[in-house]
Coordinates of C-alpha atoms and ligand atoms in Angstrom, one line a residue:
M80 CA 7.8 -6.6 7.1
Y81 CA 7.6 -10.2 8.1
N82 CA 7.0 -9.3 11.7
I83 CA 4.4 -6.6 11.2
L84 CA 2.4 -8.5 8.6
D85 CA 2.3 -11.7 10.7
E86 CA 1.4 -9.9 13.9
A87 CA -1.4 -8.0 12.2
F88 CA -2.7 -11.1 10.5
E89 CA -2.7 -13.1 13.7
K90 CA -4.4 -10.3 15.8
R91 CA -6.8 -9.3 13.0
Y92 CA -5.9 -5.7 12.4
A93 CA -4.3 -4.3 9.3
V94 CA -1.2 -2.3 8.6
P95 CA -2.0 0.6 6.3
Q96 CA 0.1 1.2 3.2
F97 CA 0.1 4.9 2.2
N98 CA 1.4 5.7 -1.2
M99 CA 3.8 8.6 -1.5
N100 CA 3.7 11.0 -4.3
G101 CA 6.4 13.3 -3.1
L102 CA 8.6 14.0 0.0
I103 CA 5.7 15.8 1.7
W104 CA 3.8 12.5 1.8
L105 CA 6.8 10.6 3.2
E106 CA 7.3 13.1 6.0
S107 CA 3.6 13.2 6.9
I108 CA 3.3 9.4 6.8
L109 CA 6.4 8.8 9.0
K110 CA 5.6 11.6 11.5
T111 CA 2.0 10.6 11.9
A112 CA 2.9 6.9 12.3
E113 CA 5.3 7.8 15.0
K114 CA 2.8 10.0 16.7
C115 CA 0.2 7.2 16.6
R116 CA 2.7 4.5 17.6
A117 CA 1.6 2.5 14.5
P118 CA 3.5 0.2 12.1
V119 CA 3.3 1.6 8.6
I120 CA 4.1 0.8 5.0
V121 CA 5.1 3.5 2.5
G122 CA 4.2 2.5 -1.0
T123 CA 5.9 3.7 -4.2
T124 CA 4.3 2.7 -7.5
D125 CA 6.6 1.6 -10.3
K126 CA 5.8 4.8 -12.1
I127 CA 6.3 7.2 -9.2
V128 CA 9.8 5.6 -8.5
D129 CA 11.0 7.0 -11.8
E130 CA 9.2 10.4 -11.3
L131 CA 10.9 10.8 -7.9
G132 CA 14.5 9.9 -8.9
G133 CA 14.7 6.1 -8.8
F134 CA 14.9 3.3 -6.3
E135 CA 18.3 4.1 -4.8
L136 CA 17.5 7.7 -4.1
L137 CA 14.1 6.8 -2.6
A138 CA 15.6 4.1 -0.3
Q139 CA 18.2 6.5 0.9
V140 CA 15.8 9.4 1.5
F141 CA 13.5 6.9 3.3
Q142 CA 16.2 5.8 5.7
N143 CA 17.5 9.4 6.3
M144 CA 14.0 10.7 6.9
K145 CA 13.3 8.0 9.4
K146 CA 16.6 8.8 11.2
N147 CA 16.0 12.6 11.1
L148 CA 12.5 12.4 12.4
G149 CA 13.5 9.9 15.1
V150 CA 11.1 7.2 13.9
T151 CA 11.0 4.2 16.2
V152 CA 7.9 2.5 14.9
P153 CA 8.3 -0.2 12.2
A154 CA 8.2 1.6 8.8
V155 CA 8.7 -0.3 5.6
L156 CA 9.4 1.0 2.1
H157 CA 7.4 -1.1 -0.4
L158 CA 7.3 -1.3 -4.2
D159 CA 3.6 -1.2 -5.2
H160 CA 2.6 -3.0 -8.5
G161 CA 6.1 -3.8 -9.6
Q162 CA 5.8 -4.4 -13.3
T163 CA 8.7 -6.7 -14.1
V164 CA 10.9 -9.2 -12.2
D165 CA 13.9 -6.9 -12.9
R166 CA 12.1 -3.9 -11.3
C167 CA 11.5 -5.9 -8.2
I168 CA 15.1 -7.0 -8.0
E169 CA 16.2 -3.4 -8.4
A170 CA 14.1 -2.4 -5.5
V171 CA 15.5 -5.2 -3.4
N172 CA 19.0 -4.2 -4.3
A173 CA 18.3 -0.6 -3.4
G174 CA 17.2 -1.6 0.1
Y175 CA 13.4 -1.8 -0.1
G176 CA 11.9 -3.9 2.6
S177 CA 9.0 -5.3 0.6
V178 CA 8.0 -5.6 -3.1
M179 CA 4.9 -6.4 -5.0
Y180 CA 5.2 -8.2 -8.3
D181 CA 2.0 -7.6 -10.3
G182 CA 1.7 -10.3 -12.8
S183 CA -2.1 -10.2 -12.7
K184 CA -2.5 -9.4 -16.4
L185 CA -0.5 -12.5 -17.4
P186 CA -1.8 -16.1 -17.7
I187 CA -1.6 -17.7 -14.3
A188 CA 1.4 -20.0 -15.1
E189 CA 3.5 -17.0 -16.2
N190 CA 2.4 -15.0 -13.1
V191 CA 3.4 -17.9 -10.9
N192 CA 6.7 -18.4 -12.7
N193 CA 7.7 -14.7 -12.5
T194 CA 6.5 -14.2 -9.0
S195 CA 8.5 -17.3 -7.9
K196 CA 11.6 -15.7 -9.4
V197 CA 11.0 -12.5 -7.4
V198 CA 10.3 -14.6 -4.2
E199 CA 13.5 -16.6 -4.7
Y200 CA 15.6 -13.4 -4.9
A201 CA 13.7 -11.3 -2.4
H202 CA 13.7 -13.9 0.4
R203 CA 17.4 -14.3 0.2
H204 CA 17.5 -10.7 1.2
R205 CA 14.8 -11.0 3.9
V206 CA 12.4 -8.9 1.7
T207 CA 8.7 -9.9 1.6
V208 CA 6.8 -10.4 -1.7
E209 CA 3.1 -9.6 -2.5
G210 CA 1.4 -11.2 -5.5
E211 CA -1.8 -10.3 -7.3
V212 CA -4.5 -12.4 -8.9
G213 CA -7.4 -10.9 -10.9
S214 CA -7.4 -7.2 -11.6
V215 CA -8.1 -4.3 -9.2
G216 CA -10.0 -2.0 -11.5
G217 CA -9.9 1.8 -11.8
T218 CA -7.2 4.4 -12.3
E219 CA -3.8 4.6 -10.8
D220 CA -0.9 6.8 -12.0
G221 CA -3.2 7.8 -14.9
V222 CA -3.5 4.2 -16.1
Y223 CA -7.0 2.6 -16.3
S224 CA -7.7 -1.1 -15.8
D225 CA -10.9 -3.0 -15.9
L226 CA -11.9 -4.8 -12.8
S227 CA -11.8 -8.6 -13.0
Y228 CA -12.4 -10.9 -10.1
A229 CA -9.7 -13.2 -8.8
D230 CA -10.1 -16.9 -9.6
E231 CA -10.1 -18.9 -6.4
N232 CA -7.9 -21.7 -7.8
E233 CA -5.4 -19.3 -9.3
C234 CA -5.1 -17.6 -5.9
I235 CA -4.4 -20.8 -4.2
Q236 CA -1.9 -21.8 -6.9
L237 CA 0.0 -18.5 -6.6
A238 CA 0.1 -18.7 -2.8
E239 CA 1.3 -22.3 -2.7
E240 CA 3.6 -22.5 -5.7
A241 CA 5.3 -19.1 -5.6
G242 CA 5.5 -18.9 -1.8
I243 CA 4.4 -15.3 -1.5
D244 CA 4.1 -13.5 1.9
S245 CA 0.8 -11.8 1.0
L246 CA -1.8 -12.0 -1.7
A247 CA -3.9 -9.3 -3.3
P248 CA -6.9 -11.1 -4.6
A249 CA -9.0 -8.6 -6.7
L250 CA -12.4 -9.0 -5.2
G251 CA -14.4 -5.9 -6.2
S252 CA -12.2 -3.0 -5.0
V253 CA -10.9 -0.4 -7.5
H254 CA -8.1 2.2 -7.5
G255 CA -9.1 5.8 -7.6
K256 CA -12.6 7.2 -6.9
Y257 CA -15.5 4.7 -6.8
K258 CA -18.4 5.3 -9.3
G259 CA -21.3 4.4 -7.0
E260 CA -21.0 2.3 -3.9
P261 CA -18.0 -0.2 -3.5
N262 CA -19.2 -3.8 -3.8
L263 CA -16.7 -6.2 -2.2
G264 CA -16.9 -9.9 -2.8
F265 CA -17.2 -11.1 0.8
E266 CA -18.5 -14.5 -0.1
E267 CA -15.4 -15.1 -2.3
M268 CA -13.2 -13.7 0.4
A269 CA -14.7 -16.1 3.0
R270 CA -14.3 -19.1 0.7
L271 CA -10.7 -18.2 -0.2
R272 CA -9.8 -17.8 3.5
Q273 CA -10.7 -21.5 4.0
F274 CA -8.2 -22.6 1.5
T275 CA -5.2 -20.5 2.2
N276 CA -3.5 -19.0 5.2
V277 CA -1.6 -16.3 3.5
P278 CA -2.4 -12.7 4.6
F279 CA -4.5 -10.8 2.1
V280 CA -3.9 -7.2 0.9
L281 CA -6.8 -4.9 0.0
H282 CA -6.0 -2.5 -2.8
G283 CA -8.3 0.4 -3.6
A284 CA -9.3 1.0 0.0
S285 CA -10.1 4.7 -0.4
G286 CA -13.9 5.1 -0.3
I287 CA -14.6 1.8 1.4
S288 CA -16.9 2.1 4.4
D289 CA -15.7 1.3 7.9
A290 CA -18.1 -1.6 8.2
D291 CA -16.8 -3.2 4.9
L292 CA -13.2 -2.6 6.0
Q293 CA -13.7 -4.3 9.3
K294 CA -15.3 -7.3 7.5
A295 CA -12.3 -7.5 5.1
I296 CA -9.9 -7.4 8.1
S297 CA -11.9 -10.2 9.8
Y298 CA -11.2 -12.4 6.7
G299 CA -7.5 -11.7 7.1
H300 CA -6.7 -8.6 5.2
A301 CA -3.5 -7.6 7.0
K302 CA -2.4 -4.8 4.7
I303 CA -4.7 -2.1 3.4
N304 CA -3.6 0.3 0.6
Y305 CA -4.5 4.0 0.5
N306 CA -3.5 6.6 -2.1
T307 CA -6.6 8.4 -3.5
E308 CA -7.9 9.5 0.0
L309 CA -4.6 11.2 0.7
N310 CA -4.4 12.8 -2.7
I311 CA -7.9 14.2 -2.5
A312 CA -7.2 15.7 0.9
W313 CA -3.9 17.1 -0.3
S314 CA -5.3 18.7 -3.5
E315 CA -8.4 20.1 -1.8
A316 CA -6.3 21.9 0.8
L317 CA -3.9 23.2 -1.9
R318 CA -6.8 24.5 -4.1
K319 CA -8.4 26.2 -1.1
V320 CA -5.2 28.0 0.0
L321 CA -4.4 29.2 -3.5
T322 CA -8.0 30.4 -4.1
E323 CA -8.2 32.2 -0.8
N324 CA -4.7 33.8 -1.0
Q325 CA -4.2 35.1 -4.5
E326 CA -1.0 36.9 -3.5
L327 CA 0.7 34.0 -1.8
Y328 CA 3.7 32.5 -3.6
A329 CA 6.0 31.2 -0.8
P330 CA 6.0 27.4 -1.5
M331 CA 6.3 26.3 2.2
E332 CA 3.3 28.5 3.2
I333 CA 1.3 27.2 0.3
L334 CA 2.0 23.6 1.2
K335 CA 1.4 23.9 4.9
P336 CA -2.4 23.2 4.8
S337 CA -1.8 20.3 2.4
K338 CA 0.7 18.7 4.8
H339 CA -1.7 19.1 7.7
A340 CA -4.6 17.6 5.6
L341 CA -2.4 14.6 4.8
E342 CA -1.6 14.1 8.5
V343 CA -5.3 14.3 9.5
V344 CA -6.2 11.6 6.9
I345 CA -3.3 9.4 7.8
E346 CA -4.2 9.4 11.5
E347 CA -7.8 8.7 10.7
V348 CA -6.8 5.7 8.5
I349 CA -4.4 4.4 11.2
R350 CA -7.3 4.3 13.7
R351 CA -9.7 2.8 11.1
T352 CA -7.4 -0.1 10.3
G353 CA -6.7 -0.8 13.9
A354 CA -3.0 -0.1 13.6
Y355 CA -3.2 2.7 16.2
Q356 CA -0.7 2.0 19.1
K357 CA 0.2 -1.5 17.7
A358 CA 3.9 -0.7 17.2
M359 CA 6.1 -2.8 19.4
I360 CA 9.5 -1.4 20.3
Ligands
LIG683 P1 -6.9 3.9 -3.6 O1 -6.7 4.5 -5.0 O2 -8.2 3.4 -3.4 O3 -6.4 4.8 -2.6 O4 -6.0 2.5 -3.6 C1 -4.6 2.6 -3.5 C2 -3.9 1.3 -3.8 O5 -4.5 0.3 -3.8 C3 -2.5 1.3 -4.1 O6 -2.0 0.1 -4.6

């Protein structure tokens, strides 16, 4: 992860993180990244890890799937919004390449303290750590959070004191579908960039316009997270095939259009973030 984040940050493109919600997502993400010669990050939220069988199983499936599909582009398994220090440590022990510790709801001193513990452990295993300040609003995994803007000084404090590899400053983006137009805090982004050299992570990227995305990348967002856009494409295709074929019950036939829909969106996002053909062998 170190290499792909630093390279993207330096050259001002972004590596997309696609969250997986099942094996179909994982297969589609890896296949499409390989086809596009793009570095890629596969995100698993804290909650989905338990739904899909735990850290160890996911890490093994990830490695095996990479091998079976002959993936040669850099692909990293990442814990998205890790809820506790112990959960991050579990992910590291299972073989994850990257973890996010989400202490954004805690007072900053506690967030820094816990994130530092994760960094200390993860770095010993060459695993990168993402921290969050402020709160990305909206709904993820059925849980709603209010949006609250990241405080500039707290961002600088977390970056400097905890020694994180990337920072997710909540600056107007939300998880899930946007109500109305997304309104990102570009002034805050620009100011923050003057005070820290840590790569930024944009959560809640589904629904953000291409122009806004390019602007965010220009301010050093080197990792951009997508979940909702994939899930909408997947569910729309599934709904259509079931509605149009009332007699169909073979699971693989039912899921084919959804897989294809995922692959189309993944390729589109890879191009949008500038990661297309950026994988180095
Ligand atoms: P979206 O819900 O906008 O796809 O965001 C996903 C995300 O930020 C995962 O952490």
